[in-house]
Amino acid sequence: MKFPKDFIWGSATSAYQVEGGVENSDWSIDFSTCQSCDHYNRYEEDFTLLEELNQNAYRFSLEWSRIEPQKSCINELEIEHYRKVLQSLKSRNIKTMVTLHHFTTPYWIKWSDPSAVFYFSRFAKVVFKEYADLVDYWVVINEPLVYASQSYYKGIWTPQKKSLFSFLKVVNNQISACRKVYQDFHCLKQDVQVGIAKNNVFFEPYKSLLDKFSASMARYFWNDYFLNKVKNHLDFIGLNYYFHSKIKFPFSVQNENRIVSDIGWEIYPQGIYHVLKELKKYNLPIFITENGLADEKDRHRKEFIENHLYWVGKAIKQGVDVRGYFHWSLMDNFEWEKGFKPRFGLVEIDYRTLERRIRSSAYYYAKVCGSNQL
Ligand code: IFM
């Protein structure tokens, strides 16, 4: 199975999950990551791994709390740091996809407050002016609904709110922020690529008509609501696909869980095909901005990649405009409230020595990247 010419192949990370040493974010207080993978200092070594693995694209995020640790104070040293990161990627001919909000914010921001839109879009403009020529694709917000529900509805992530009202305010502010950043970037530069990374699930009905009704409600609210609100302010859609959910009325999940990852997510490759087909209606280019699994022993990762890519290829054959694939993740990292235990990396991290070890599935993926085919 051949992939389109110019298809981009890469992997993804986010600042807080891999950098280490972040001090002024909202997460730093409750879940300090200390050195994490020390990607902040070892990015050159990590980009050499990317090259060795034949990848030609890298998705990562800018840590806003480094760049603007206090309100309206820009840290020029951090601006220079990310410039060097981007230059290093460019000098290696690696395409850059930069996320502006990947779950963490400076501690002085609350997304439930309308001022967040002002501060976030101001930050976005600052970094755009610095890096416009070094960034190929901008992802404004990563998984907006995951963030809003974990942080403001379920109360699991900081600031641990449990309020439907706050959740709705956050979603509303995220929508405004996406639209504003898109408009600002397009005013500043003509040929710019702006998108979001949306976590979509393949919702299937369990059995009955009522289950069918519930699955379509879930699909509407989780997969489509946000995209419908921002679709006129996107140059591409980023899809983060991890799993399917068989929905039983009213909203319980009844998966068979035949093969699961280390954190219990059922591996369901054909779901990516269905979710891609659902996205076709937006008529926008699509990148798979995340897809991966927690698999410490590397028992399932090779097959996982192979099977998901098979279904991506099938969707492409049927006319879905998929332009690239980023595996989550380049390296093991901090998996939010689950800590460092889940291992999502193509590259294993020894957290005591910070040694990097390439997992064998990564060599399989490297073959695909290098040959542009399965
Ligand atoms: O680690 C996360 C990432 O930050 C966002 N998408 C899902 C990944 C795995 O849970």
Short mmCIF file of C-alpha atoms and ligand atoms in Angstrom, two decimals:
data_model
loop_
_atom_site.label_atom_id
_atom_site.label_comp_id
_atom_site.label_asym_id
_atom_site.label_seq_id
_atom_site.Cartn_x
_atom_site.Cartn_y
_atom_site.Cartn_z
CA MET A 1 0.00 0.00 0.00
CA LYS A 2 1.59 3.24 -1.19
CA PHE A 3 0.94 6.59 0.45
CA PRO A 4 0.55 9.82 -1.55
CA LYS A 5 3.67 11.61 -2.71
CA ASP A 6 4.63 14.32 -0.17
CA PHE A 7 2.85 12.49 2.66
CA ILE A 8 4.57 13.55 5.87
CA TRP A 9 5.70 11.07 8.51
CA GLY A 10 6.56 12.04 12.03
CA SER A 11 5.89 11.78 15.69
CA ALA A 12 4.52 14.12 18.32
CA THR A 13 5.24 15.34 21.84
CA SER A 14 4.10 18.21 24.03
CA ALA A 15 6.30 20.52 26.08
CA TYR A 16 5.09 19.71 29.57
CA GLN A 17 5.18 15.98 28.92
CA VAL A 18 8.80 15.78 27.78
CA GLU A 19 10.78 18.92 28.56
CA GLY A 20 11.17 18.85 32.33
CA GLY A 21 11.87 21.88 34.50
CA VAL A 22 8.67 23.81 33.82
CA GLU A 23 8.07 26.07 36.80
CA ASN A 24 5.33 28.56 36.10
CA SER A 25 2.54 26.51 34.60
CA ASP A 26 -0.78 25.64 36.20
CA TRP A 27 0.38 22.00 36.29
CA SER A 28 3.71 22.70 38.01
CA ILE A 29 2.11 22.98 41.45
CA ASP A 30 0.11 19.73 41.56
CA PHE A 31 2.06 17.48 39.19
CA SER A 32 5.64 18.62 38.95
CA THR A 33 7.51 16.60 36.32
CA CYS A 34 11.03 17.56 37.51
CA GLN A 35 13.43 16.56 34.79
CA SER A 36 10.94 14.40 32.81
CA CYS A 37 12.85 13.34 29.65
CA ASP A 38 14.93 16.52 29.72
CA HIS A 39 13.98 17.12 26.10
CA TYR A 40 14.46 20.82 26.82
CA ASN A 41 18.24 20.24 26.94
CA ARG A 42 18.50 17.11 24.81
CA TYR A 43 16.44 18.14 21.81
CA GLU A 44 19.42 17.83 19.44
CA GLU A 45 19.97 14.23 20.49
CA ASP A 46 16.24 13.56 20.08
CA PHE A 47 16.14 15.10 16.61
CA THR A 48 19.05 12.91 15.61
CA LEU A 49 16.85 9.97 16.61
CA LEU A 50 14.04 11.35 14.46
CA GLU A 51 16.42 11.44 11.51
CA GLU A 52 17.69 7.94 12.19
CA LEU A 53 14.09 6.79 12.17
CA ASN A 54 13.45 8.36 8.73
CA GLN A 55 10.85 10.79 10.03
CA ASN A 56 10.46 14.04 8.14
CA ALA A 57 8.10 15.88 10.48
CA TYR A 58 7.87 16.68 14.19
CA ARG A 59 4.93 17.99 16.18
CA PHE A 60 5.65 19.66 19.50
CA SER A 61 4.25 22.45 21.65
CA LEU A 62 5.55 25.75 22.95
CA GLU A 63 5.30 26.03 26.72
CA TRP A 64 3.44 29.31 27.15
CA SER A 65 4.40 29.48 30.83
CA ARG A 66 8.09 29.58 29.89
CA ILE A 67 7.57 32.34 27.34
CA GLU A 68 5.22 34.45 29.47
CA PRO A 69 5.85 33.32 33.06
CA GLN A 70 4.23 36.44 34.49
CA LYS A 71 1.42 38.34 32.84
CA SER A 72 2.80 40.57 30.05
CA CYS A 73 6.46 39.66 30.75
CA ILE A 74 8.03 37.90 27.81
CA ASN A 75 11.11 35.85 28.58
CA GLU A 76 13.44 36.53 25.67
CA LEU A 77 15.73 33.64 26.62
CA GLU A 78 12.86 31.20 26.13
CA ILE A 79 11.93 32.84 22.84
CA GLU A 80 15.51 32.16 21.77
CA HIS A 81 15.35 28.61 23.06
CA TYR A 82 12.41 27.68 20.86
CA ARG A 83 13.98 29.49 17.92
CA LYS A 84 17.00 27.20 18.25
CA VAL A 85 14.71 24.18 18.47
CA LEU A 86 12.92 25.19 15.29
CA GLN A 87 16.17 26.04 13.51
CA SER A 88 17.60 22.69 14.41
CA LEU A 89 14.58 20.94 12.87
CA LYS A 90 14.77 23.10 9.75
CA SER A 91 18.48 22.46 9.33
CA ARG A 92 17.66 18.74 9.30
CA ASN A 93 14.90 19.23 6.75
CA ILE A 94 12.21 18.19 9.18
CA LYS A 95 8.78 19.78 8.82
CA THR A 96 7.54 21.57 11.92
CA MET A 97 4.06 21.43 13.41
CA VAL A 98 3.74 23.65 16.46
CA THR A 99 0.94 23.43 19.03
CA LEU A 100 0.14 26.61 20.95
CA HIS A 101 -1.99 25.14 23.71
CA HIS A 102 -1.39 21.55 24.77
CA PHE A 103 -3.24 21.37 28.12
CA THR A 104 -0.90 23.60 30.18
CA THR A 105 -1.07 27.36 30.67
CA PRO A 106 0.83 29.88 32.79
CA TYR A 107 -0.51 29.69 36.35
CA TRP A 108 -2.17 33.13 35.98
CA ILE A 109 -4.57 32.03 33.23
CA LYS A 110 -8.05 30.54 33.71
CA TRP A 111 -9.70 29.34 30.52
CA SER A 112 -13.13 29.87 32.08
CA ASP A 113 -12.43 33.59 32.16
CA PRO A 114 -13.10 35.49 28.90
CA SER A 115 -9.77 37.33 29.34
CA ALA A 116 -8.07 34.00 28.43
CA VAL A 117 -9.00 34.65 24.80
CA PHE A 118 -7.24 38.00 24.88
CA TYR A 119 -4.10 36.70 26.62
CA PHE A 120 -3.87 33.54 24.56
CA SER A 121 -4.27 35.29 21.22
CA ARG A 122 -1.74 37.92 22.31
CA PHE A 123 0.74 35.14 23.14
CA ALA A 124 -0.04 33.49 19.79
CA LYS A 125 0.74 36.72 17.94
CA VAL A 126 4.02 37.14 19.81
CA VAL A 127 5.27 33.71 18.83
CA PHE A 128 3.91 33.97 15.32
CA LYS A 129 5.91 37.13 14.72
CA GLU A 130 9.03 35.36 15.98
CA TYR A 131 8.68 32.03 14.22
CA ALA A 132 6.37 32.44 11.21
CA ASP A 133 9.14 31.44 8.78
CA LEU A 134 10.18 28.41 10.77
CA VAL A 135 6.79 26.79 11.29
CA ASP A 136 5.02 24.78 8.61
CA TYR A 137 1.79 24.05 10.48
CA TRP A 138 0.22 25.69 13.52
CA VAL A 139 -2.09 23.76 15.81
CA VAL A 140 -3.97 26.31 17.89
CA ILE A 141 -5.43 24.02 20.55
CA ASN A 142 -4.86 20.36 21.26
CA GLU A 143 -7.96 18.30 22.12
CA PRO A 144 -10.10 21.22 23.31
CA LEU A 145 -12.91 19.06 24.69
CA VAL A 146 -10.55 16.70 26.51
CA TYR A 147 -8.96 19.67 28.24
CA ALA A 148 -12.28 21.36 29.07
CA SER A 149 -13.86 18.20 30.43
CA GLN A 150 -10.86 16.92 32.42
CA SER A 151 -10.11 20.33 33.97
CA TYR A 152 -13.51 21.99 34.34
CA TYR A 153 -16.15 19.25 34.30
CA LYS A 154 -14.66 16.08 35.77
CA GLY A 155 -12.28 17.94 38.07
CA ILE A 156 -9.36 15.57 37.39
CA TRP A 157 -6.87 18.08 36.02
CA THR A 158 -5.96 21.45 37.40
CA PRO A 159 -7.89 23.68 38.27
CA GLN A 160 -10.08 20.71 39.30
CA LYS A 161 -13.45 22.30 38.69
CA LYS A 162 -16.58 20.19 38.51
CA SER A 163 -19.06 22.46 36.85
CA LEU A 164 -21.00 22.11 33.64
CA PHE A 165 -21.30 25.88 33.49
CA SER A 166 -17.51 26.38 33.68
CA PHE A 167 -17.00 23.62 31.10
CA LEU A 168 -19.31 25.41 28.67
CA LYS A 169 -17.57 28.73 29.30
CA VAL A 170 -14.20 27.14 28.56
CA VAL A 171 -15.44 25.58 25.32
CA ASN A 172 -16.90 28.89 24.27
CA ASN A 173 -13.63 30.68 24.97
CA GLN A 174 -11.65 28.03 23.11
CA ILE A 175 -13.89 28.50 20.07
CA SER A 176 -13.36 32.28 20.17
CA ALA A 177 -9.61 31.77 20.61
CA CYS A 178 -9.38 29.44 17.60
CA ARG A 179 -11.23 31.89 15.39
CA LYS A 180 -9.18 34.86 16.57
CA VAL A 181 -5.81 33.16 16.13
CA TYR A 182 -6.77 31.98 12.65
CA GLN A 183 -7.79 35.51 11.65
CA ASP A 184 -4.72 37.13 13.18
CA PHE A 185 -2.31 34.71 11.53
CA HIS A 186 -3.97 35.10 8.16
CA CYS A 187 -3.79 38.88 8.47
CA LEU A 188 -0.09 38.67 9.25
CA LYS A 189 0.87 36.22 6.50
CA GLN A 190 -0.89 34.93 3.43
CA ASP A 191 0.31 31.38 3.08
CA VAL A 192 -0.10 30.09 6.59
CA GLN A 193 -1.51 26.76 7.73
CA VAL A 194 -3.64 26.87 10.86
CA GLY A 195 -5.57 23.98 12.39
CA ILE A 196 -6.54 22.28 15.62
CA ALA A 197 -5.92 18.77 16.92
CA LYS A 198 -9.27 17.17 17.63
CA ASN A 199 -9.64 13.97 19.60
CA ASN A 200 -12.40 12.04 17.84
CA VAL A 201 -13.74 8.67 18.89
CA PHE A 202 -15.41 6.06 16.71
CA PHE A 203 -18.81 5.78 18.40
CA GLU A 204 -20.76 2.66 17.52
CA PRO A 205 -24.16 1.65 18.85
CA TYR A 206 -24.05 -1.45 21.05
CA LYS A 207 -27.27 -3.08 19.74
CA SER A 208 -30.63 -1.43 19.93
CA LEU A 209 -32.25 1.60 18.33
CA LEU A 210 -31.86 3.51 21.58
CA ASP A 211 -28.13 2.69 21.55
CA LYS A 212 -28.03 4.05 18.02
CA PHE A 213 -29.60 7.26 19.21
CA SER A 214 -27.04 7.58 22.03
CA ALA A 215 -24.12 6.88 19.69
CA SER A 216 -25.27 9.58 17.30
CA MET A 217 -25.63 12.05 20.18
CA ALA A 218 -22.11 11.23 21.36
CA ARG A 219 -20.82 11.65 17.82
CA TYR A 220 -22.56 14.98 17.46
CA PHE A 221 -21.37 16.47 20.75
CA TRP A 222 -17.89 14.95 21.02
CA ASN A 223 -16.75 14.70 17.41
CA ASP A 224 -18.62 17.40 15.52
CA TYR A 225 -19.78 20.22 17.78
CA PHE A 226 -16.44 21.99 18.12
CA LEU A 227 -15.41 21.43 14.52
CA ASN A 228 -18.69 22.86 13.28
CA LYS A 229 -18.04 26.01 15.26
CA VAL A 230 -14.51 26.56 13.91
CA LYS A 231 -14.60 24.90 10.49
CA ASN A 232 -14.52 28.23 8.65
CA HIS A 233 -11.38 29.15 10.57
CA LEU A 234 -9.26 26.13 9.75
CA ASP A 235 -6.81 25.32 6.97
CA PHE A 236 -6.63 21.69 8.07
CA ILE A 237 -8.02 19.32 10.66
CA GLY A 238 -5.68 17.44 12.98
CA LEU A 239 -7.13 14.13 14.10
CA ASN A 240 -6.02 12.47 17.33
CA TYR A 241 -7.40 8.93 17.19
CA TYR A 242 -6.97 6.46 20.03
CA PHE A 243 -10.07 4.27 20.40
CA HIS A 244 -13.66 3.39 19.71
CA SER A 245 -16.61 3.26 22.11
CA LYS A 246 -19.59 0.94 21.73
CA ILE A 247 -22.36 2.95 23.31
CA LYS A 248 -25.27 1.46 25.22
CA PHE A 249 -28.21 3.72 26.06
CA PRO A 250 -27.99 6.15 27.74
CA PHE A 251 -24.19 6.57 27.69
CA SER A 252 -22.33 3.51 28.94
CA VAL A 253 -19.40 2.04 27.03
CA GLN A 254 -19.64 -1.70 26.26
CA ASN A 255 -16.42 -2.54 24.45
CA GLU A 256 -15.32 -6.14 24.05
CA ASN A 257 -11.77 -5.20 25.03
CA ARG A 258 -10.19 -8.13 23.18
CA ILE A 259 -6.77 -6.52 22.93
CA VAL A 260 -6.05 -3.58 25.19
CA SER A 261 -3.08 -1.30 25.78
CA ASP A 262 -1.31 -1.07 29.15
CA ILE A 263 -3.90 1.48 30.28
CA GLY A 264 -6.89 -0.56 29.14
CA TRP A 265 -7.76 1.20 25.90
CA GLU A 266 -9.06 -1.30 23.38
CA ILE A 267 -6.95 -1.42 20.22
CA TYR A 268 -9.37 -0.87 17.37
CA PRO A 269 -7.59 0.11 14.15
CA GLN A 270 -10.61 0.14 11.83
CA GLY A 271 -12.04 2.96 13.96
CA ILE A 272 -9.56 5.39 12.43
CA TYR A 273 -11.02 4.65 9.00
CA HIS A 274 -14.58 5.42 10.13
CA VAL A 275 -13.55 8.58 11.94
CA LEU A 276 -11.65 9.76 8.85
CA LYS A 277 -14.67 9.07 6.65
CA GLU A 278 -16.79 11.11 9.06
CA LEU A 279 -14.35 14.03 8.72
CA LYS A 280 -14.59 14.05 4.93
CA LYS A 281 -17.67 16.27 5.06
CA TYR A 282 -15.56 19.21 6.28
CA ASN A 283 -13.71 19.25 2.99
CA LEU A 284 -10.38 20.13 4.57
CA PRO A 285 -6.99 18.45 4.44
CA ILE A 286 -6.45 16.13 7.41
CA PHE A 287 -3.34 15.22 9.36
CA ILE A 288 -3.34 12.41 11.87
CA THR A 289 -1.79 14.55 14.61
CA GLU A 290 -1.73 11.72 17.19
CA ASN A 291 -2.19 7.97 17.24
CA GLY A 292 -0.43 5.57 19.57
CA LEU A 293 -0.66 3.34 22.61
CA ALA A 294 0.82 2.71 26.03
CA ASP A 295 2.85 -0.47 25.56
CA GLU A 296 5.88 -0.74 27.80
CA LYS A 297 7.00 -4.13 26.50
CA ASP A 298 6.44 -3.13 22.87
CA ARG A 299 4.23 -6.19 22.35
CA HIS A 300 1.53 -4.57 20.22
CA ARG A 301 3.05 -1.37 18.82
CA LYS A 302 4.29 -2.74 15.50
CA GLU A 303 0.93 -4.30 14.66
CA PHE A 304 -0.84 -1.25 16.01
CA ILE A 305 1.02 1.00 13.59
CA GLU A 306 0.69 -1.38 10.67
CA ASN A 307 -3.04 -1.90 11.15
CA HIS A 308 -3.89 1.73 11.76
CA LEU A 309 -1.91 2.77 8.70
CA TYR A 310 -3.67 0.13 6.64
CA TRP A 311 -7.01 1.72 7.53
CA VAL A 312 -5.64 5.22 6.94
CA GLY A 313 -4.51 4.07 3.49
CA LYS A 314 -7.96 2.66 2.81
CA ALA A 315 -9.61 5.96 3.74
CA ILE A 316 -7.19 7.78 1.41
CA LYS A 317 -8.08 5.39 -1.42
CA GLN A 318 -11.70 6.29 -0.85
CA GLY A 319 -11.03 9.98 -1.29
CA VAL A 320 -10.23 11.24 2.22
CA ASP A 321 -7.53 13.88 1.93
CA VAL A 322 -5.03 12.72 4.56
CA ARG A 323 -1.66 14.48 4.26
CA GLY A 324 0.43 13.05 7.09
CA TYR A 325 0.71 10.88 10.18
CA PHE A 326 2.31 11.68 13.55
CA HIS A 327 2.77 8.82 15.96
CA TRP A 328 2.21 9.57 19.65
CA SER A 329 4.83 9.70 20.84
CA LEU A 330 8.46 10.04 19.86
CA MET A 331 9.46 9.10 23.40
CA ASP A 332 7.99 7.88 26.68
CA ASN A 333 6.67 10.82 28.64
CA PHE A 334 4.51 12.21 31.43
CA GLU A 335 0.97 10.93 30.87
CA TRP A 336 -0.85 13.59 32.90
CA GLU A 337 -2.73 12.28 35.97
CA LYS A 338 -1.35 8.79 35.27
CA GLY A 339 2.22 9.95 35.74
CA PHE A 340 5.24 8.34 34.07
CA LYS A 341 4.02 4.73 34.15
CA PRO A 342 2.28 4.54 30.74
CA ARG A 343 4.89 4.19 28.02
CA PHE A 344 3.78 5.70 24.72
CA GLY A 345 7.24 6.09 23.16
CA LEU A 346 8.77 4.80 19.97
CA VAL A 347 11.84 5.49 22.05
CA GLU A 348 12.07 4.20 25.60
CA ILE A 349 13.32 6.55 28.31
CA ASP A 350 15.24 5.31 31.31
CA TYR A 351 14.14 7.97 33.80
CA ARG A 352 17.10 7.31 36.10
CA THR A 353 19.82 7.84 33.52
CA LEU A 354 17.76 9.58 30.81
CA GLU A 355 19.22 7.15 28.32
CA ARG A 356 17.17 6.78 25.13
CA ARG A 357 16.60 3.29 23.67
CA ILE A 358 14.88 2.82 20.36
CA ARG A 359 12.10 0.22 20.61
CA SER A 360 11.96 -2.38 17.88
CA SER A 361 8.55 -1.19 16.63
CA ALA A 362 10.20 2.16 15.89
CA TYR A 363 12.39 0.45 13.30
CA TYR A 364 9.30 -0.96 11.67
CA TYR A 365 7.75 2.52 11.57
CA ALA A 366 11.04 3.86 10.19
CA LYS A 367 10.75 1.46 7.26
CA VAL A 368 7.28 2.75 6.49
CA CYS A 369 8.43 6.36 6.76
CA GLY A 370 11.46 5.71 4.58
CA SER A 371 9.59 3.87 1.84
CA ASN A 372 6.30 5.81 2.04
CA GLN A 373 4.46 2.51 1.90
CA LEU A 374 3.25 -0.38 4.00
O1 IFM B 1 -0.56 12.05 26.18
C1 IFM B 1 -1.75 12.44 25.59
C2 IFM B 1 -1.57 13.74 24.84
O2 IFM B 1 -1.11 14.76 25.65
C3 IFM B 1 -2.88 14.17 24.22
N1 IFM B 1 -3.49 13.12 23.49
C4 IFM B 1 -3.61 11.82 24.09
C5 IFM B 1 -2.24 11.40 24.62
C6 IFM B 1 -2.34 10.00 25.26
O3 IFM B 1 -3.27 10.01 26.29
#
